[in-house]
PDB file of C-alpha atoms in Angstrom:
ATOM      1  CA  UNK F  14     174.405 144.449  89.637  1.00 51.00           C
ATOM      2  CA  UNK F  15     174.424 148.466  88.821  1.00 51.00           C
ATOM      3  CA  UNK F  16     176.193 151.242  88.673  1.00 52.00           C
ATOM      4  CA  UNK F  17     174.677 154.373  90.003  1.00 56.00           C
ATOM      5  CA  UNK F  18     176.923 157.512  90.903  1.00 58.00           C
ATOM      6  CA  UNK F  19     179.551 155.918  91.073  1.00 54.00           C
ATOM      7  CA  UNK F  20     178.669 152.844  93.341  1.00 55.00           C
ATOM      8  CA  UNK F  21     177.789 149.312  92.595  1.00 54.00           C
ATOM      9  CA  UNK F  22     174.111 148.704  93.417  1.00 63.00           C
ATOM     10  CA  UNK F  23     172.510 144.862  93.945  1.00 69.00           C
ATOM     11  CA  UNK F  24     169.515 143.950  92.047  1.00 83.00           C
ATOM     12  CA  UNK F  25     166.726 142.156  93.706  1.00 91.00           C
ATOM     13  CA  UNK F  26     166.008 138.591  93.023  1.00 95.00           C
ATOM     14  CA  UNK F  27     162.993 138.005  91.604  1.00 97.00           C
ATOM     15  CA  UNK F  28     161.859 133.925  90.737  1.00 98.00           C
ATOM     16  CA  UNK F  29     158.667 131.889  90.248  1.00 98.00           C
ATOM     17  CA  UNK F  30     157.359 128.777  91.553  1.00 98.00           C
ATOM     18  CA  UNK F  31     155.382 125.932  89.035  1.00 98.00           C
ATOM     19  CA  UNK F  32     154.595 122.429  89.604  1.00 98.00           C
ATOM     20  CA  UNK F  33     155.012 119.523  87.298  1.00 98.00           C
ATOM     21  CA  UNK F  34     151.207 118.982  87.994  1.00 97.00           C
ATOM     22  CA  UNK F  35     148.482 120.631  89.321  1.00 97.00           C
ATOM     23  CA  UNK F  36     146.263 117.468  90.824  1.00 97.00           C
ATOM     24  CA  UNK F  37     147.174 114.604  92.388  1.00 97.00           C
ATOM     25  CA  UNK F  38     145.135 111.136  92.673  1.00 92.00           C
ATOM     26  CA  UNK F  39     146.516 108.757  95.376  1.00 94.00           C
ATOM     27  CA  UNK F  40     145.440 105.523  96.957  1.00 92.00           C
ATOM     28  CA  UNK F  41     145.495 105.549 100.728  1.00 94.00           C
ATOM     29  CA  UNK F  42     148.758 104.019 101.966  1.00 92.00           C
ATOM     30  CA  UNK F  43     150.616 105.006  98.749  1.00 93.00           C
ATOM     31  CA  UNK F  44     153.262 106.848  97.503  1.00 95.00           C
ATOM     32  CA  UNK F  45     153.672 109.386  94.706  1.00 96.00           C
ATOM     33  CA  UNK F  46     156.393 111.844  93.210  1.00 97.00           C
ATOM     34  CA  UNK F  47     155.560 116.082  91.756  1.00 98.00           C
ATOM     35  CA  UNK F  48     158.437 117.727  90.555  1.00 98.00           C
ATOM     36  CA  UNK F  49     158.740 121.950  91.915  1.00 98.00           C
ATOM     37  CA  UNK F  50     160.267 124.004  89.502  1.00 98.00           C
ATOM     38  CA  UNK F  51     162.150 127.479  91.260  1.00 98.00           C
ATOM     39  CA  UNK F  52     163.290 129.582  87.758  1.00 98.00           C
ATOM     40  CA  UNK F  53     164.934 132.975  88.275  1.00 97.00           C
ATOM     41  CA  UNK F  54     163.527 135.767  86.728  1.00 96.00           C
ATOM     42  CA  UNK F  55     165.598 138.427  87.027  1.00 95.00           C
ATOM     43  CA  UNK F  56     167.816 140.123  89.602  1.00 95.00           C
ATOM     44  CA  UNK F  57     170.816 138.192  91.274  1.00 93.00           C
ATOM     45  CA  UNK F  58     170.164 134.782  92.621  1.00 95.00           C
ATOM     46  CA  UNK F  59     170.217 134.214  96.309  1.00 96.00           C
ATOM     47  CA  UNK F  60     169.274 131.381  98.655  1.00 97.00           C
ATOM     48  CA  UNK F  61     165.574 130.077  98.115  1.00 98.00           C
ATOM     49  CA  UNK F  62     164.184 127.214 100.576  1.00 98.00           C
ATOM     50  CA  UNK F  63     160.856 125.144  99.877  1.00 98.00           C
ATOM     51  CA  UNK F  64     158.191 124.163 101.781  1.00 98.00           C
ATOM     52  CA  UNK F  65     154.896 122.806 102.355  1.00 98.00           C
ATOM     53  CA  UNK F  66     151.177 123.402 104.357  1.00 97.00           C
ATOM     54  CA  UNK F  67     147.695 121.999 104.742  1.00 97.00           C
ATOM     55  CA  UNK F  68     149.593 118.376 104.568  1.00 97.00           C
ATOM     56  CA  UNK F  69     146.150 116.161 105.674  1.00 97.00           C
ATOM     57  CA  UNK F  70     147.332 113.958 109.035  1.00 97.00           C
ATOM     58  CA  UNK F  71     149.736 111.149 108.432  1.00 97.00           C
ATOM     59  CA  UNK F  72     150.982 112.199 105.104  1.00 98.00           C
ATOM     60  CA  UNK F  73     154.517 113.200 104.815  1.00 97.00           C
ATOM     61  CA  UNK F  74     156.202 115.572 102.141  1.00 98.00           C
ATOM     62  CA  UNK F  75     159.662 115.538 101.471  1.00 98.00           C
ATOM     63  CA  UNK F  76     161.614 118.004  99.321  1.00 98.00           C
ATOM     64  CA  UNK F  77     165.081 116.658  97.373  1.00 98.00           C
ATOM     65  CA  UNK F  78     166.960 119.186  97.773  1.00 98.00           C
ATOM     66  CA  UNK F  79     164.917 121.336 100.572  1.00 98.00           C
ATOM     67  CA  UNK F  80     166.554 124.463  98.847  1.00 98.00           C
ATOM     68  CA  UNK F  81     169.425 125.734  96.625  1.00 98.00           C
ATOM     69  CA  UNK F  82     169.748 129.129  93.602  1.00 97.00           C
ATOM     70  CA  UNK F  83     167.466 129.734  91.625  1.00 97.00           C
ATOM     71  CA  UNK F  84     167.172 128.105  88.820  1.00 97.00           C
ATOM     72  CA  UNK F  85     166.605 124.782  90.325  1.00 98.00           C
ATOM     73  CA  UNK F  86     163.822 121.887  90.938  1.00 98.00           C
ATOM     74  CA  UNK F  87     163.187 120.097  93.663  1.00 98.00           C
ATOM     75  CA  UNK F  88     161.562 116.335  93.954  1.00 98.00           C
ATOM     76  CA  UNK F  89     158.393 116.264  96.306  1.00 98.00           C
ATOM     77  CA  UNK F  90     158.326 112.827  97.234  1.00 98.00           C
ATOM     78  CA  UNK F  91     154.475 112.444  98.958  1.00 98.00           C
ATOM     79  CA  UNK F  92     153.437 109.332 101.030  1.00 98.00           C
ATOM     80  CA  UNK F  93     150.224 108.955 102.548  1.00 96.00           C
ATOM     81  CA  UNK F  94     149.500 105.624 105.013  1.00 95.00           C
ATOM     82  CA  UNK F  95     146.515 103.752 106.156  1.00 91.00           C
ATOM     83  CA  UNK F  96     145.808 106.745 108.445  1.00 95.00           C
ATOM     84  CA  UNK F  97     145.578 109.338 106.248  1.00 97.00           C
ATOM     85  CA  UNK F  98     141.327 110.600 105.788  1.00 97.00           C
ATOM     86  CA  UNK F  99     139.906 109.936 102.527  1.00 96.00           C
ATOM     87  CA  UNK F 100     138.904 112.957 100.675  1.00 96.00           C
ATOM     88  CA  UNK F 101     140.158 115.961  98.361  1.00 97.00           C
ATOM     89  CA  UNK F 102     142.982 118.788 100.011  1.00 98.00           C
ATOM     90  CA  UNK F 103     144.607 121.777  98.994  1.00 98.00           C
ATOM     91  CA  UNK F 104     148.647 121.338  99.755  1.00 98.00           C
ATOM     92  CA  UNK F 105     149.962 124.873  99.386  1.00 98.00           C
ATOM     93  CA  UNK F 106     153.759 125.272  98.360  1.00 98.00           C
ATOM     94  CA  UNK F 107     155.871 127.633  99.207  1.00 98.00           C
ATOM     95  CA  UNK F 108     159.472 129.133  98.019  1.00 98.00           C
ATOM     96  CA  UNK F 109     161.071 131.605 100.457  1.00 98.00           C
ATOM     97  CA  UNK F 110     163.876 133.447  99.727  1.00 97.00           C
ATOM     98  CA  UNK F 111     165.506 137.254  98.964  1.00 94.00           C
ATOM     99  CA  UNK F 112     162.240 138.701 100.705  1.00 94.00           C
ATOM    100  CA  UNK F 113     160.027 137.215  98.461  1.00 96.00           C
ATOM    101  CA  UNK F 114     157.838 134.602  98.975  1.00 97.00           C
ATOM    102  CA  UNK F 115     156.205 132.265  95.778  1.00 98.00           C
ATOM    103  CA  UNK F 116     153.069 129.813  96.290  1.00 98.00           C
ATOM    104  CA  UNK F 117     151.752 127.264  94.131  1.00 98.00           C
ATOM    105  CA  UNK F 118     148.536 124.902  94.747  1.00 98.00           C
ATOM    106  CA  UNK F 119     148.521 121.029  94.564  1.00 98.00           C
ATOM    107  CA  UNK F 120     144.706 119.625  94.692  1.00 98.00           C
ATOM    108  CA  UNK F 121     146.054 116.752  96.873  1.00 98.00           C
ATOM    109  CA  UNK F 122     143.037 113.565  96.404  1.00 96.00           C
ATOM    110  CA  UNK F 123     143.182 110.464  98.771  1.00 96.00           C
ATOM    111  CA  UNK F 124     140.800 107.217  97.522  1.00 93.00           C
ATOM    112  CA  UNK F 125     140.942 104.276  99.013  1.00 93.00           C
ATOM    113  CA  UNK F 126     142.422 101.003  98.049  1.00 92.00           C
ATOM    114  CA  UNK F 127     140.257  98.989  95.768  1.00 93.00           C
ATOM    115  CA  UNK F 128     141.093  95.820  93.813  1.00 94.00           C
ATOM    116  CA  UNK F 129     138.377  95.386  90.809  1.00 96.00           C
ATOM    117  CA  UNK F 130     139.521  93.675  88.333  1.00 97.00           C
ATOM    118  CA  UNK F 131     136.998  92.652  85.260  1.00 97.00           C
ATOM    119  CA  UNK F 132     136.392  90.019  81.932  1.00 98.00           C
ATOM    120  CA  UNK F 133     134.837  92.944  79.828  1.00 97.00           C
ATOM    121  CA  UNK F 134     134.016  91.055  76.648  1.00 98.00           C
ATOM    122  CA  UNK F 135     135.056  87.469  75.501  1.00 98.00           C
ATOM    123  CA  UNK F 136     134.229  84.821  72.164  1.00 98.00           C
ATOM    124  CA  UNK F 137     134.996  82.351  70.147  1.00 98.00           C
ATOM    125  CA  UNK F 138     134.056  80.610  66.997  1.00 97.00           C
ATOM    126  CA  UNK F 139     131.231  78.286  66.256  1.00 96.00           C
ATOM    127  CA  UNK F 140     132.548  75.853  64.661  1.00 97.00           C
ATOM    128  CA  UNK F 141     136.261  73.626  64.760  1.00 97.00           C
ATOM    129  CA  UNK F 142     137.363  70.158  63.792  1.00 97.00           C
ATOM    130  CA  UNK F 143     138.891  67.901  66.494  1.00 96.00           C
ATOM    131  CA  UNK F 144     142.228  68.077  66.575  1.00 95.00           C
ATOM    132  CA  UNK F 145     142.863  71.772  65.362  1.00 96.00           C
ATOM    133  CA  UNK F 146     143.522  75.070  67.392  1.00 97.00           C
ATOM    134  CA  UNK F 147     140.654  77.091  68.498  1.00 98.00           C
ATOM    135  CA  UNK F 148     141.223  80.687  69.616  1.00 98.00           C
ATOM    136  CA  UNK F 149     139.555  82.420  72.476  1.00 98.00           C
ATOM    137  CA  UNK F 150     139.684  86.249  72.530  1.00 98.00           C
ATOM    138  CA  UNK F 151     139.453  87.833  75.642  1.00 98.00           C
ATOM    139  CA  UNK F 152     139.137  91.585  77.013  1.00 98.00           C
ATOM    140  CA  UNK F 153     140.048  92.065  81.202  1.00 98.00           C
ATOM    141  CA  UNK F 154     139.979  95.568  82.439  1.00 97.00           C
ATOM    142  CA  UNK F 155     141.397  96.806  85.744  1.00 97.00           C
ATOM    143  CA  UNK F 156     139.043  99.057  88.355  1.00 95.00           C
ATOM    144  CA  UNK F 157     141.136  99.163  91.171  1.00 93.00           C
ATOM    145  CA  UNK F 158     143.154 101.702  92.533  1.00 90.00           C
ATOM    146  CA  UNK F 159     146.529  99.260  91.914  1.00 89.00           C
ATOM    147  CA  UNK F 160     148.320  97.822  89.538  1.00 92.00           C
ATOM    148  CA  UNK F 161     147.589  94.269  89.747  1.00 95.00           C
ATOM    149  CA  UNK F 162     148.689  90.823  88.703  1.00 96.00           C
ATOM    150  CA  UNK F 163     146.342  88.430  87.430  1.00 95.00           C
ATOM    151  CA  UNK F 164     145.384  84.911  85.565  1.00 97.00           C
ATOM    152  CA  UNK F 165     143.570  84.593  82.972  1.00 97.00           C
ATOM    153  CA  UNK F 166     141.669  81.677  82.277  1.00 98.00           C
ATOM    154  CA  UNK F 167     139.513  79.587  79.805  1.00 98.00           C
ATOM    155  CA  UNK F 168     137.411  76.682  80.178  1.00 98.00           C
ATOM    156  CA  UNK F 169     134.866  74.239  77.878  1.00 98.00           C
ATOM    157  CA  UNK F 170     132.569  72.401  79.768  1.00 97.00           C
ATOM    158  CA  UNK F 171     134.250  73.527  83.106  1.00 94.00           C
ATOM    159  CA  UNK F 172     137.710  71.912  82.143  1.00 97.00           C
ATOM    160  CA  UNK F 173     140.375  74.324  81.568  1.00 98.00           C
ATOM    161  CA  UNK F 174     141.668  74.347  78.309  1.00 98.00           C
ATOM    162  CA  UNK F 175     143.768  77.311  78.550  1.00 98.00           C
ATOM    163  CA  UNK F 176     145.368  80.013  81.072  1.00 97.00           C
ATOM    164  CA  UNK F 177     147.783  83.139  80.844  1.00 96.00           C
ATOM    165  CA  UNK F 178     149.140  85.130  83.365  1.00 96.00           C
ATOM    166  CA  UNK F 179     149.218  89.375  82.765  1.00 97.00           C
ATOM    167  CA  UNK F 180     151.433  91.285  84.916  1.00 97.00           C
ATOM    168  CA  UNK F 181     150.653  94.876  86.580  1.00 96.00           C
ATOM    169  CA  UNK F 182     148.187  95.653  85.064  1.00 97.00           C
ATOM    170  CA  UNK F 183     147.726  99.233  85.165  1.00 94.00           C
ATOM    171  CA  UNK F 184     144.419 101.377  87.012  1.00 91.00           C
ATOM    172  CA  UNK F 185     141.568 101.810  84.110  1.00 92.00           C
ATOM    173  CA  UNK F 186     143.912  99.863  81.974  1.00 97.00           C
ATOM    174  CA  UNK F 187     142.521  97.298  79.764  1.00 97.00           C
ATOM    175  CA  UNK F 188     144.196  94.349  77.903  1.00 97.00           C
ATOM    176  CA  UNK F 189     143.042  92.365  74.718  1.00 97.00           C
ATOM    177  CA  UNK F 190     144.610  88.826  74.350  1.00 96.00           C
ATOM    178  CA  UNK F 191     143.985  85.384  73.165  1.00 97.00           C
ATOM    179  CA  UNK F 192     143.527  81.749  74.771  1.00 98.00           C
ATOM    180  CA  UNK F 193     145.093  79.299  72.572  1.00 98.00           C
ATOM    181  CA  UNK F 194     142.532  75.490  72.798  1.00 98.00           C
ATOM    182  CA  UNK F 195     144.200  72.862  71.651  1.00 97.00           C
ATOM    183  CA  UNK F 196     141.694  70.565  70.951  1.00 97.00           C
ATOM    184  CA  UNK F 197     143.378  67.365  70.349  1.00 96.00           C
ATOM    185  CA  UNK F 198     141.621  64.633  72.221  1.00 95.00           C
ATOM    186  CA  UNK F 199     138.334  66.007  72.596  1.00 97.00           C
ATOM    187  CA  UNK F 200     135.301  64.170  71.475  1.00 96.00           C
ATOM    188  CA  UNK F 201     132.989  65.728  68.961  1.00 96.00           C
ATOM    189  CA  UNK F 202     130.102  67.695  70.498  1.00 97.00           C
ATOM    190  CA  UNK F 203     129.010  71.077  71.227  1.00 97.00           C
ATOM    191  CA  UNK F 204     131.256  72.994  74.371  1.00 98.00           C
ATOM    192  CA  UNK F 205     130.229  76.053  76.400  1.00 98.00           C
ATOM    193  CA  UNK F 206     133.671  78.473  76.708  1.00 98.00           C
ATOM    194  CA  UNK F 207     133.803  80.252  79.912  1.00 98.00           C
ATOM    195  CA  UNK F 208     136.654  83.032  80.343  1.00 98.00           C
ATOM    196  CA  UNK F 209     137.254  84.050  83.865  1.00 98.00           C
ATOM    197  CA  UNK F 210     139.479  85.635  85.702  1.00 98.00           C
ATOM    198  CA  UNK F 211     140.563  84.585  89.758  1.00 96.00           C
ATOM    199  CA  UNK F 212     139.623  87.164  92.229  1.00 95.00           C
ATOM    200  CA  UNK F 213     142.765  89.264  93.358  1.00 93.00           C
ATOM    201  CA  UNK F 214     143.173  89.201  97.397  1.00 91.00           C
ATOM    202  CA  UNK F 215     141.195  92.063  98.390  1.00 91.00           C
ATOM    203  CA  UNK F 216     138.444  92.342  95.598  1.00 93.00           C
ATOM    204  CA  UNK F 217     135.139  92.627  97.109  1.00 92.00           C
ATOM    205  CA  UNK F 218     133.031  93.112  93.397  1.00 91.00           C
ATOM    206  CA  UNK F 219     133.207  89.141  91.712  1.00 95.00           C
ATOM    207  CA  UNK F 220     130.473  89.496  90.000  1.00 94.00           C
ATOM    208  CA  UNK F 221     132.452  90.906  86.367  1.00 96.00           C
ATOM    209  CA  UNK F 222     135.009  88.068  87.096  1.00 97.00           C
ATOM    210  CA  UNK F 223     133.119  85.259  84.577  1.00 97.00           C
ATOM    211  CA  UNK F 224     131.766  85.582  81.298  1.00 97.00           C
ATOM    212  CA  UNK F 225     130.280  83.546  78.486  1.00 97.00           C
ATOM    213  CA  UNK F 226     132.686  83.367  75.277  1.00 98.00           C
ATOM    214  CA  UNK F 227     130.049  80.682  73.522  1.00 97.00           C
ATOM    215  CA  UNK F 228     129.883  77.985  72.318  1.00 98.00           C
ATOM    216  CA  UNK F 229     131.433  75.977  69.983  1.00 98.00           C
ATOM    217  CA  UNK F 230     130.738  72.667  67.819  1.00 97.00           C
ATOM    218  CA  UNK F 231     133.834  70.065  67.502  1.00 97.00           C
ATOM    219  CA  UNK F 232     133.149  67.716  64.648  1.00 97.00           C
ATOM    220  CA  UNK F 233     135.394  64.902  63.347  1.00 92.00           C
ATOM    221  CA  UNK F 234     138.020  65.438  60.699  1.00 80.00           C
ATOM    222  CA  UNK F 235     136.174  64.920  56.813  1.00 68.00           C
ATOM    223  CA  UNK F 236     137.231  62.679  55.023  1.00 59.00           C
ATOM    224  CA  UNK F 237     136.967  61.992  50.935  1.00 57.00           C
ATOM    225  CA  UNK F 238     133.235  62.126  49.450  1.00 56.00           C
ATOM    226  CA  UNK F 239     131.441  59.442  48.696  1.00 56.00           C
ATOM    227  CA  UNK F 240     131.008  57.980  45.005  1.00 56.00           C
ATOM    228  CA  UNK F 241     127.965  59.215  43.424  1.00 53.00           C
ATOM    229  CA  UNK F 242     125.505  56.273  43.225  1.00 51.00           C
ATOM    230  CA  UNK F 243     124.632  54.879  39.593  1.00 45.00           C
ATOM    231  CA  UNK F 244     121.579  56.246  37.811  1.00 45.00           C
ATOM    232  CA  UNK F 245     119.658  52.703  38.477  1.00 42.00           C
ATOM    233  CA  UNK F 246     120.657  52.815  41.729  1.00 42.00           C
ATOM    234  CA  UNK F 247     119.461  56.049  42.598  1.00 44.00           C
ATOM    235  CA  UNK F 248     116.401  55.805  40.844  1.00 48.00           C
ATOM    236  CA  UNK F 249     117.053  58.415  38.605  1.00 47.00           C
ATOM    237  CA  UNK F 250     115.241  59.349  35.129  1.00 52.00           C
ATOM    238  CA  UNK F 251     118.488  60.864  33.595  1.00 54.00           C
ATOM    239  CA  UNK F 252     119.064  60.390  29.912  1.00 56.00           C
ATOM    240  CA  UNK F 253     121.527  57.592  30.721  1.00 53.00           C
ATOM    241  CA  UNK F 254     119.134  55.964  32.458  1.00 51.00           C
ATOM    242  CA  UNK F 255     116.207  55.909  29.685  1.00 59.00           C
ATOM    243  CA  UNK F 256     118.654  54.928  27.188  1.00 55.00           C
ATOM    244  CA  UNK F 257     120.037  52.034  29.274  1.00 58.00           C
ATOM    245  CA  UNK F 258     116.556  50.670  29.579  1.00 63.00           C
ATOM    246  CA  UNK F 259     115.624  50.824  26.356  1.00 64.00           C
ATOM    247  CA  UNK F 260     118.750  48.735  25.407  1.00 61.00           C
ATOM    248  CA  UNK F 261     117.502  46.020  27.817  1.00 64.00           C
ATOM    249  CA  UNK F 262     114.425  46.129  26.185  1.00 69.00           C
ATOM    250  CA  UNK F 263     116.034  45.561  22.914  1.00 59.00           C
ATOM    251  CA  UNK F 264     118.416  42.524  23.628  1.00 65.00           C
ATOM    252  CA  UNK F 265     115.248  41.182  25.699  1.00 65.00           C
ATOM    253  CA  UNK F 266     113.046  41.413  22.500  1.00 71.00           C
ATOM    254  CA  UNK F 267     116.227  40.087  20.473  1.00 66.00           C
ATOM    255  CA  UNK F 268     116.644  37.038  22.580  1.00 70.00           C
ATOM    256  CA  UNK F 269     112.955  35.791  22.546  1.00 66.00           C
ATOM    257  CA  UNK F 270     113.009  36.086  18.862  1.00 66.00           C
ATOM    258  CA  UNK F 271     116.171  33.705  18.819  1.00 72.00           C
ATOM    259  CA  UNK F 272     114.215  31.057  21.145  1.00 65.00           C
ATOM    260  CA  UNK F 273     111.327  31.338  19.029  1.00 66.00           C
ATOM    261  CA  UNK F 274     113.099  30.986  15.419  1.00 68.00           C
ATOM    262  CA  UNK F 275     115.073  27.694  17.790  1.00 71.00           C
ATOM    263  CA  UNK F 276     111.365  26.102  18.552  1.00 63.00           C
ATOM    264  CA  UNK F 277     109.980  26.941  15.071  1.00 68.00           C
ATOM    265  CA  UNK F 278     113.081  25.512  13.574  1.00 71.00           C
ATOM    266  CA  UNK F 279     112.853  22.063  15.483  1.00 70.00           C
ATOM    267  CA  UNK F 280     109.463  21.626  14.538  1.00 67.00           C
ATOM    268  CA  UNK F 281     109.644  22.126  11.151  1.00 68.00           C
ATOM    269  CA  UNK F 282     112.668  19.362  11.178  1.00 63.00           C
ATOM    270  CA  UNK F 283     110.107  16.919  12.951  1.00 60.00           C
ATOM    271  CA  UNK F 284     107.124  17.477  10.648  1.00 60.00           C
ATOM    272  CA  UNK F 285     109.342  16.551   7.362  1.00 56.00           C
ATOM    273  CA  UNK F 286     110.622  13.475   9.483  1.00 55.00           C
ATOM    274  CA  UNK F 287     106.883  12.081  10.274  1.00 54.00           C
ATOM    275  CA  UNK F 288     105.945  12.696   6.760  1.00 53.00           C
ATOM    276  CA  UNK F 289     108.792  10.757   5.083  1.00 51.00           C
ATOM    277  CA  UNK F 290     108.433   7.618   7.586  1.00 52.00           C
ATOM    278  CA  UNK F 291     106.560   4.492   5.661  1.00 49.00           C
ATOM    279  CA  UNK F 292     105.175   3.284   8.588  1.00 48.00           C
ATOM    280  CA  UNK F 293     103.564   6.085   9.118  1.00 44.00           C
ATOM    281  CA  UNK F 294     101.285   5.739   5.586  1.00 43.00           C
ATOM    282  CA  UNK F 295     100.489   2.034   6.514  1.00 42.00           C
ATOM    283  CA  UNK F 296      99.081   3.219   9.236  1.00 41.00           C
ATOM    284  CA  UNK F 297      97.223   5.510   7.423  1.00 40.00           C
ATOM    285  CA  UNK F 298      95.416   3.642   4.622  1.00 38.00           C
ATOM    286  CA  UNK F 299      94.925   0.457   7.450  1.00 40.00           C
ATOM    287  CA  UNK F 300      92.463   3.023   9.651  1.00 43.00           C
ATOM    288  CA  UNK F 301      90.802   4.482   6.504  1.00 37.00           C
TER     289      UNK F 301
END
């Protein structure tokens, strides 16, 4: 308020009108919440209402509160239903009040409802021992429009091995986990890991559902190393092994020398008995 000549003169209000954003995404049938920010600017405040047009058929906007002094906001609360037509609008709103008039633009954009969810990438080692923990690692990605709930799943050789359950996940959200296997009472062989996930009620695209982790070998549990085989048993031509054999050469040579010094000993004995004997010179001179 002024002052001029002596009387009190009002100034006019002046405000502006902003949104919280400027485009809007929403899935047929949904629901969705822009904020309308009414600031003075100058000038004394006064009454200013809010409004909306070019709302496509069977959408509703509602303003909380539908007016009030600037400064203020107001909560657009904008629900579209299974009638509303696909497609991109302009939703023009307005602020009336003190003779002036503010507009602001909302690029209003209607898609339909679409449940896509996806096993982006998935693997797992090559190799485990029976009996130990293998983990699975596992990327799912949302496509839909929705937040959705899903299961996620693991399987060797088609039996499931392992499962997990992720909760609302977001639109063009993604989410990186891992399958815990357990592979106590497996046998030993080579498995195939499949990671899938269920398709949600609605999805239409199953083809991204499944995809091929690897595959992995289970081998038995090793036990201690067996004791190296002796050089003679292994046929080996180490230096242990010459020098053993030429020890049993030795004790060989040795012990047909003894039997022959035996056998040379015992006949020398019986030649010095014959040639002592009387009865053997009788019979000498009686045959000369």
């Amino acid at each position: 308020m002024q002052e001029r000549n002596g009387h009190a003169r009002t100034c006019p209000m002046n405000f502006s009108l902003s949104l919280s954003q400027a485009n809007l995404i929403q899935v047929q049938g949904s629901t969705s919440l822009v904020q309308a920010f009414v600031s003075l600017t100058s000038g004394n405040s006064a009454q200013v209402t809010v409004s909306a047009q070019g709302i496509p058929a069977a959408t509703e906007i509602l303003f909380a509160p539908t007016s009030g002094r600037p400064s203020f906001a107001t909560a657009m609360t904008i629900a579209s239903s299974a009638g509303t037509p696909l497609g991109q609008f302009n939703i023009t709103i307005l602020a009336t009040g003190g003779g002036l008039q503010k507009s602001a633009t909302l690029s209003f954009q209607v898609v339909p409802i679409v449940h896509n969810v996806a096993v982006v990438s998935a693997s797992v080692q090559g190799t485990a021992i029976v009996g130990s923990v293998v983990l699975i690692n596992a990327t799912v990605a949302n496509y839909g429009s929705l937040a959705e709930d899903l299961e996620l799943r693991a399987s060797a050789n088609s039996t499931l091995v392992s499962d997990q359950v992720v909760s609302k996940l977001a639109p063009t959200a993604t989410y990186i986990g891992q399958l815990v296997w357990n592979t106590t009472g497996f046998s030993p062989g080579t498995y195939a890991i499949i990671v899938a996930v269920p398709p949600i009620q609605g999805e239409k695209s199953l083809s991204d559902n499944i995809r091929e982790a690897g595959q992995i070998l289970l081998t038995q549990s090793q036990g201690p190393p067996p004791a190296s085989p002796s050089p003679a048993a292994s046929g080996g031509n180490g230096p242990a092994f010459i020098y053993g054999r030429q020890l049993a050469i030795v004790a060989g040579i040795a012990e047909a020398a003894i039997v022959f010094l035996i056998v040379l000993r015992r006949n020398r004995k019986s030649s010095t008995r014959n040639s002592s004997d009387p009865r053997s010179s009788r019979h000498s001179v009686s045959d000369s």
